Short mmCIF file of C-alpha atoms in Angstrom, two decimals:
data_model
loop_
_atom_site.label_atom_id
_atom_site.label_comp_id
_atom_site.label_asym_id
_atom_site.label_seq_id
_atom_site.Cartn_x
_atom_site.Cartn_y
_atom_site.Cartn_z
CA MET A 1 46.13 -33.51 84.44
CA LYS A 2 45.33 -32.65 81.10
CA LYS A 3 41.86 -32.98 82.47
CA ASP A 4 42.36 -30.54 84.86
CA ASN A 5 43.92 -27.75 82.54
CA LEU A 6 40.81 -28.20 80.58
CA ASN A 7 38.54 -27.51 83.50
CA SER A 8 40.71 -24.37 84.76
CA GLU A 9 40.54 -23.14 81.36
CA ILE A 10 36.70 -23.23 80.90
CA LEU A 11 36.25 -21.68 84.20
CA GLN A 12 38.88 -18.98 83.08
CA LYS A 13 36.80 -18.50 79.96
CA LEU A 14 33.71 -18.62 82.13
CA ASP A 15 34.97 -16.05 83.97
CA ILE A 16 35.56 -13.76 80.90
CA PHE A 17 31.81 -14.40 79.96
CA PHE A 18 30.54 -13.45 83.24
CA ASP A 19 32.91 -10.16 83.35
CA ILE A 20 31.81 -9.03 79.56
CA SER A 21 28.25 -9.90 79.87
CA PRO A 22 25.87 -6.90 79.36
CA ASP A 23 23.15 -8.36 81.30
CA LEU A 24 23.85 -8.18 84.95
CA PHE A 25 25.12 -11.58 86.29
CA CYS A 26 24.96 -12.47 90.49
CA ILE A 27 25.15 -14.69 93.15
CA ALA A 28 23.25 -13.98 96.02
CA GLY A 29 23.84 -15.44 99.87
CA TYR A 30 20.50 -17.03 101.82
CA ASP A 31 21.84 -13.69 104.24
CA GLY A 32 20.17 -11.23 101.55
CA TYR A 33 23.83 -9.73 100.43
CA PHE A 34 25.50 -9.94 97.12
CA LYS A 35 28.37 -12.74 97.14
CA ARG A 36 30.20 -11.62 93.47
CA ILE A 37 28.49 -9.56 90.69
CA ASN A 38 29.58 -9.00 87.49
CA PRO A 39 30.66 -5.18 86.20
CA ALA A 40 27.39 -4.53 84.55
CA VAL A 41 25.67 -4.31 87.93
CA SER A 42 27.96 -1.73 88.97
CA LYS A 43 27.77 0.28 86.03
CA LEU A 44 23.42 0.11 86.22
CA LEU A 45 22.55 0.71 89.89
CA GLY A 46 26.37 3.38 89.76
CA TYR A 47 27.45 1.70 93.14
CA ASP A 48 31.18 0.32 93.12
CA GLU A 49 31.64 -2.67 94.51
CA GLU A 50 32.29 -2.49 98.10
CA GLU A 51 29.09 -0.51 98.31
CA LEU A 52 26.92 -3.40 96.62
CA PHE A 53 28.47 -6.02 98.74
CA LYS A 54 28.19 -4.32 102.65
CA THR A 55 24.41 -3.39 101.45
CA PRO A 56 21.33 -5.25 101.90
CA ILE A 57 20.46 -6.19 98.21
CA ASN A 58 16.89 -5.42 99.27
CA ASP A 59 18.04 -1.38 99.86
CA PHE A 60 18.19 -1.47 96.04
CA VAL A 61 15.12 -2.17 95.22
CA HIS A 62 12.28 0.59 94.99
CA PRO A 63 10.50 0.76 97.64
CA GLU A 64 7.32 0.04 96.14
CA ASP A 65 8.50 -3.49 95.05
CA GLN A 66 10.41 -4.45 98.18
CA GLU A 67 7.50 -6.78 99.48
CA LEU A 68 6.90 -8.25 96.01
CA THR A 69 10.50 -8.98 95.74
CA ALA A 70 10.76 -10.35 99.14
CA LYS A 71 8.11 -12.81 98.59
CA ALA A 72 9.28 -13.85 95.37
CA ARG A 73 12.68 -14.55 97.02
CA LYS A 74 11.15 -16.88 99.64
CA GLU A 75 9.32 -18.69 96.55
CA LEU A 76 13.26 -19.83 95.37
CA THR A 77 13.03 -21.47 98.95
CA LYS A 78 10.91 -24.30 97.66
CA LYS A 79 13.23 -25.05 94.79
CA LYS A 80 10.88 -23.22 92.66
CA PRO A 81 12.98 -20.93 89.39
CA LEU A 82 11.94 -17.31 89.09
CA LEU A 83 11.49 -16.62 85.35
CA ASN A 84 11.31 -13.15 83.87
CA PHE A 85 10.38 -11.56 87.24
CA GLU A 86 10.18 -7.85 87.01
CA ASN A 87 10.97 -5.34 89.76
CA ARG A 88 12.29 -1.84 89.74
CA TYR A 89 15.88 -1.09 91.53
CA LEU A 90 16.98 3.16 92.22
CA THR A 91 20.64 4.15 90.66
CA LYS A 92 22.67 6.04 93.16
CA SER A 93 21.47 8.81 91.46
CA GLY A 94 18.43 8.23 92.15
CA LYS A 95 17.14 7.16 88.70
CA VAL A 96 14.47 3.89 88.27
CA VAL A 97 15.62 0.83 86.49
CA TRP A 98 13.46 -1.87 85.37
CA LEU A 99 15.06 -5.22 85.50
CA ALA A 100 13.60 -8.93 84.37
CA TRP A 101 15.30 -11.58 86.56
CA THR A 102 15.97 -15.48 86.30
CA SER A 103 16.98 -16.91 89.33
CA MET A 104 17.47 -20.38 90.55
CA PHE A 105 18.11 -21.86 93.91
CA LEU A 106 21.02 -23.83 95.23
CA GLU A 107 19.78 -25.31 98.55
CA GLN A 108 23.00 -27.14 99.47
CA GLU A 109 25.07 -24.14 98.77
CA GLU A 110 22.09 -21.90 100.27
CA LEU A 111 23.07 -19.35 96.93
CA ILE A 112 20.53 -17.57 94.06
CA PHE A 113 22.15 -17.40 90.91
CA ALA A 114 19.97 -14.92 89.13
CA ILE A 115 20.69 -12.90 85.69
CA ALA A 116 18.77 -9.71 84.98
CA LYS A 117 18.23 -7.98 81.36
CA ASP A 118 17.83 -4.54 81.99
CA ILE A 119 14.03 -3.48 80.76
CA THR A 120 13.98 -0.14 80.97
CA TYR A 121 13.72 1.18 77.61
CA LYS A 122 10.86 -1.58 77.09
CA LYS A 123 8.97 -0.41 80.13
CA LYS A 124 9.15 3.09 78.65
CA LEU A 125 7.77 2.13 75.48
CA GLU A 126 4.94 -0.27 76.75
CA ASN A 127 4.09 3.26 79.21
CA GLU A 128 4.49 5.44 76.13
CA ARG A 129 1.90 2.99 74.12
CA ASN A 130 -0.75 2.96 77.07
CA LEU A 131 -0.73 6.57 77.21
CA LEU A 132 -1.28 6.83 73.04
CA LEU A 133 -4.24 3.94 73.24
CA ALA A 134 -5.58 5.58 76.44
CA ASN A 135 -5.11 9.27 74.08
CA LEU A 136 -6.67 7.80 71.25
CA THR A 137 -9.63 6.08 73.46
CA SER A 138 -10.40 9.45 74.87
CA ILE A 139 -9.91 11.23 71.39
CA ASN A 140 -12.55 8.37 69.50
CA LYS A 141 -15.01 9.03 72.76
CA GLU A 142 -15.03 13.02 71.91
CA LEU A 143 -15.40 12.43 68.23
CA GLU A 144 -18.29 10.42 68.82
CA ASN A 145 -19.80 12.79 71.88
CA LEU A 146 -18.97 15.47 69.09
CA THR A 147 -20.91 13.66 65.85
CA TYR A 148 -23.52 12.46 67.71
CA ARG A 149 -24.44 16.22 69.21
CA THR A 150 -23.24 17.66 65.61
CA THR A 151 -25.94 15.14 63.90
CA HIS A 152 -28.91 15.43 66.55
CA ASP A 153 -28.45 19.18 66.51
CA LEU A 154 -28.18 19.80 62.56
CA ARG A 155 -31.61 17.58 62.27
CA SER A 156 -34.21 20.47 63.59
CA PRO A 157 -32.75 23.34 61.22
CA VAL A 158 -32.85 20.61 58.45
CA ASN A 159 -36.58 19.91 59.44
CA ASN A 160 -37.53 22.98 59.42
CA PHE A 161 -35.45 23.40 56.26
CA LEU A 162 -37.87 20.41 54.40
CA SER A 163 -41.11 21.99 56.11
CA ILE A 164 -40.81 25.49 54.60
CA PHE A 165 -40.11 23.41 50.57
CA ASN A 166 -43.79 21.99 51.57
CA LEU A 167 -45.40 25.13 52.06
CA ILE A 168 -44.01 26.52 49.10
CA ASP A 169 -46.12 26.98 45.82
CA LEU A 170 -44.33 25.76 43.06
CA THR A 171 -47.14 26.17 41.11
CA LYS A 172 -46.44 30.33 41.17
CA ILE A 173 -42.75 29.76 40.09
CA GLU A 174 -42.61 30.21 36.20
CA ASP A 175 -39.04 30.13 35.94
CA LYS A 176 -37.58 26.85 35.04
CA GLU A 177 -34.07 27.23 36.05
CA ASN A 178 -35.46 28.54 39.91
CA LEU A 179 -37.92 25.44 39.97
CA GLU A 180 -34.61 22.91 39.03
CA LEU A 181 -32.68 24.28 41.83
CA LEU A 182 -35.23 24.01 44.33
CA GLU A 183 -35.63 20.59 43.42
CA ILE A 184 -32.24 20.14 43.73
CA LEU A 185 -32.41 22.31 47.33
CA ARG A 186 -35.10 20.06 48.28
CA SER A 187 -33.21 16.71 47.13
CA SER A 188 -30.20 17.65 48.89
CA SER A 189 -32.21 18.06 51.94
CA THR A 190 -33.59 15.13 51.98
CA ASN A 191 -30.85 13.60 51.69
CA LEU A 192 -28.95 15.57 54.48
CA LYS A 193 -31.87 14.15 56.51
CA GLN A 194 -31.49 10.53 55.75
CA THR A 195 -27.26 10.86 56.52
CA LEU A 196 -28.41 12.88 60.01
CA ASP A 197 -30.89 10.09 61.07
CA ASN A 198 -28.58 7.32 60.08
CA TYR A 199 -25.57 8.23 62.02
CA VAL A 200 -27.81 9.12 65.24
CA ASP A 201 -28.99 5.78 64.80
CA LEU A 202 -25.65 4.04 64.30
CA LEU A 203 -23.80 6.08 67.18
CA SER A 204 -27.01 5.49 69.62
CA LYS A 205 -26.92 1.48 69.51
CA ARG A 206 -23.03 1.01 69.62
CA THR A 207 -23.55 -2.52 69.43
CA LEU A 208 -22.54 -5.14 67.42
CA SER A 209 -24.57 -4.43 64.77
CA GLU A 210 -22.28 -1.00 63.92
CA ASN A 211 -19.59 -3.21 62.43
CA LYS A 212 -22.24 -5.46 60.56
CA ILE A 213 -20.55 -6.17 57.25
CA GLU A 214 -22.20 -6.92 54.48
CA ILE A 215 -22.18 -7.50 50.60
CA ILE A 216 -22.77 -4.41 48.82
CA ARG A 217 -22.54 -2.67 45.23
CA PHE A 218 -20.40 -0.25 44.92
CA ASP A 219 -22.31 1.70 42.25
CA TYR A 220 -25.25 2.12 44.13
CA THR A 221 -23.29 3.50 47.37
CA PHE A 222 -21.73 6.13 44.77
CA ASN A 223 -24.67 7.06 43.43
CA MET A 224 -26.06 7.76 47.10
CA VAL A 225 -22.86 9.63 47.46
CA ARG A 226 -22.76 11.18 44.40
CA GLU A 227 -26.85 12.06 44.88
CA SER A 228 -25.97 13.65 47.83
CA ILE A 229 -23.30 16.15 47.06
CA GLN A 230 -24.88 16.88 43.05
CA THR A 231 -24.95 20.70 43.91
CA LEU A 232 -21.08 20.47 45.15
CA ILE A 233 -20.18 19.01 42.15
CA LYS A 234 -22.06 20.75 39.78
CA SER A 235 -20.99 24.24 40.86
CA SER A 236 -17.25 22.87 41.29
CA ASN A 237 -17.82 21.81 37.48
CA THR A 238 -16.65 18.21 38.62
CA SER A 239 -16.27 15.36 36.35
CA ILE A 240 -16.05 11.97 37.66
CA THR A 241 -15.33 8.62 35.92
CA CYS A 242 -15.96 4.67 37.31
CA ASP A 243 -15.30 2.08 36.51
CA PHE A 244 -17.10 -0.85 39.05
CA SER A 245 -16.82 -4.04 36.22
CA ASP A 246 -14.00 -6.37 37.45
CA ALA A 247 -15.42 -5.73 41.36
CA GLU A 248 -19.12 -4.75 41.76
CA GLU A 249 -19.11 -5.85 44.60
CA VAL A 250 -17.74 -5.84 48.51
CA VAL A 251 -18.05 -7.31 51.80
CA PHE A 252 -18.06 -4.33 53.99
CA ASN A 253 -20.00 -2.13 56.43
CA ARG A 254 -22.23 0.11 54.33
CA ASP A 255 -22.02 3.32 56.41
CA TYR A 256 -18.27 3.17 56.12
CA LEU A 257 -18.30 2.69 52.94
CA GLU A 258 -20.33 5.90 52.07
CA SER A 259 -18.12 7.25 54.45
CA VAL A 260 -15.15 6.85 52.19
CA PHE A 261 -16.88 7.85 48.67
CA LEU A 262 -17.84 10.45 50.71
CA ASN A 263 -14.48 11.88 52.16
CA LEU A 264 -12.62 11.18 49.34
CA ILE A 265 -14.36 12.89 46.86
CA THR A 266 -15.32 16.32 48.53
CA ASN A 267 -11.51 15.97 49.53
CA SER A 268 -10.52 15.77 45.63
CA ILE A 269 -13.31 18.56 45.12
CA ARG A 270 -12.13 20.61 48.03
CA TYR A 271 -7.92 20.52 46.48
CA ALA A 272 -8.18 20.84 43.44
CA GLN A 273 -5.84 23.15 41.75
CA PRO A 274 -6.96 26.69 40.81
CA GLY A 275 -8.81 27.59 37.59
CA ILE A 276 -8.31 23.91 36.46
CA ALA A 277 -12.16 21.74 36.90
CA PRO A 278 -11.82 18.64 39.19
CA MET A 279 -11.58 14.88 37.39
CA ILE A 280 -12.27 11.97 39.50
CA SER A 281 -11.53 8.63 38.28
CA ILE A 282 -12.74 5.94 40.38
CA LYS A 283 -12.02 1.78 39.54
CA THR A 284 -12.20 -1.66 41.12
CA SER A 285 -10.34 -4.69 40.52
CA LYS A 286 -9.90 -7.88 41.95
CA ILE A 287 -6.66 -8.69 43.57
CA GLY A 288 -6.58 -12.71 44.46
CA ASP A 289 -9.28 -13.37 46.55
CA ASN A 290 -9.33 -9.33 47.87
CA VAL A 291 -11.21 -6.57 46.17
CA GLN A 292 -9.31 -3.05 45.48
CA LEU A 293 -10.41 0.22 44.87
CA THR A 294 -8.80 3.79 43.41
CA LEU A 295 -9.91 7.06 43.58
CA GLU A 296 -7.48 9.18 41.48
CA ASP A 297 -7.46 13.51 41.30
CA ASN A 298 -5.57 15.77 39.67
CA GLY A 299 -5.54 17.91 42.25
CA LEU A 300 -3.18 20.09 44.39
CA GLY A 301 -1.19 16.75 45.96
CA PHE A 302 1.41 17.03 48.48
CA ASP A 303 4.65 16.35 49.04
CA ILE A 304 4.73 12.62 49.92
CA GLU A 305 7.56 12.36 51.54
CA LYS A 306 7.14 14.76 53.80
CA VAL A 307 3.49 14.08 55.08
CA LYS A 308 3.91 10.20 54.91
CA ASP A 309 4.32 9.27 58.44
CA LYS A 310 0.85 12.04 58.94
CA ILE A 311 -1.49 11.19 56.00
CA PHE A 312 -3.95 9.95 58.04
CA GLY A 313 -3.49 11.37 61.55
CA LEU A 314 -6.11 13.37 63.29
CA ASN A 315 -5.80 16.91 62.97
CA GLN A 316 -3.39 16.80 60.45
CA THR A 317 -3.52 19.21 57.58
CA PHE A 318 -1.33 19.73 54.76
CA HIS A 319 -2.87 22.77 52.41
CA SER A 320 -4.09 26.29 53.98
CA HIS A 321 -7.39 26.04 53.37
CA GLU A 322 -10.48 27.52 55.97
CA ASP A 323 -12.36 24.17 56.02
CA SER A 324 -9.09 22.01 56.56
CA LYS A 325 -10.11 20.33 59.86
CA GLY A 326 -7.81 17.20 59.69
CA VAL A 327 -10.33 14.62 60.50
CA GLY A 328 -11.99 12.85 57.04
CA LEU A 329 -8.78 11.01 56.08
CA TYR A 330 -8.37 10.01 60.26
CA LEU A 331 -12.02 8.80 60.18
CA ILE A 332 -11.71 6.73 56.89
CA HIS A 333 -8.41 5.30 57.77
CA HIS A 334 -10.12 4.39 61.21
CA GLN A 335 -13.08 2.83 59.75
CA ILE A 336 -10.83 0.83 56.81
CA THR A 337 -8.38 -0.78 58.91
CA LYS A 338 -11.14 -1.42 61.73
CA LEU A 339 -12.13 -4.19 59.13
CA ASN A 340 -9.01 -5.39 58.29
CA GLY A 341 -8.24 -3.44 55.13
CA THR A 342 -5.39 -1.30 53.89
CA ILE A 343 -5.19 2.09 52.37
CA GLU A 344 -2.51 3.59 50.45
CA VAL A 345 -1.51 7.26 49.50
CA GLN A 346 0.42 8.60 46.07
CA SER A 347 0.63 11.90 45.45
CA LYS A 348 2.73 14.48 44.07
CA VAL A 349 2.24 18.58 43.87
CA ASN A 350 0.49 20.23 41.29
CA VAL A 351 -0.27 16.72 39.97
CA GLY A 352 -2.38 15.04 41.75
CA THR A 353 -2.95 12.32 44.44
CA LYS A 354 -4.58 8.55 44.20
CA PHE A 355 -5.51 6.67 46.85
CA THR A 356 -5.74 2.94 46.86
CA ILE A 357 -8.29 0.85 49.25
CA THR A 358 -7.97 -3.34 49.78
CA PHE A 359 -10.35 -4.92 51.09
CA ARG A 360 -9.54 -7.77 53.09
CA TYR A 361 -11.35 -11.08 53.99
#
């Protein structure tokens, strides 16, 4: 008697669990109709119990998933449990909901016990993620094509520019200052041509060599970049201090590191405070097995709390400069994270900005 009472109490508690569960609990017969459901089924699909019991289950399934669902249901006759089977149902209002089913077949009773979870939100996130990835792939392809066309088209005028320098008879110019300026222009043009050639070669190959990593000296890369923008540094009265003593080398992609230096330094100069000469401090350090590079300036800065989720986004600009395109930070973030590194930003308005890059191995 006590045992019967205990069993009755357990069954009563199971009924309560059945009724309050947010998941869909169903018992279906082999005739294709519901035999028992919990309130969650009616609540999600929008039908009352009478409608659910008198309508074939397949009528609730999305038309495009009915054939697949019928095939999966037949597999249950082979005593195979159905695990995490996903299909779409249509609610009474016509809304599409995604369900993930786990079902078992009781052969003797000819009943199917099934539990379903509403995964509509998960599917929505997956769809948004796939759209985002497709969009990013398209954007990256457009950027690649744009970069290739730009670098390719710029080589001709740069070559013409260098040809003009070769035709200039420097012996006829007596002004030393003019000679120095011409030499700076010639040197900058030569470096620009080399950079454009490198970019075209890099983009033309599009092979594993693009991601080639090697041991690179920071001072060598920095000096290459500094020479290429020597006129900009001089005209803006920019002072740059470097300390690569703690970590002189890094294992990274050479072109990517040049791009990092070039974009961060030119950004610091471009966004300098009016009337204040740009000051840039660059330093490296060892953090465990990793190498860290910091670049800090005294520029305009920005409110980090307002833009923290947009800093490395494409076409995101935080100042009203005419030449602000919102591409530089996007590119270096892509280059650094592509090789497992990280980049962090600290900034204050009218105080300056600090970038911290960690190269991970």
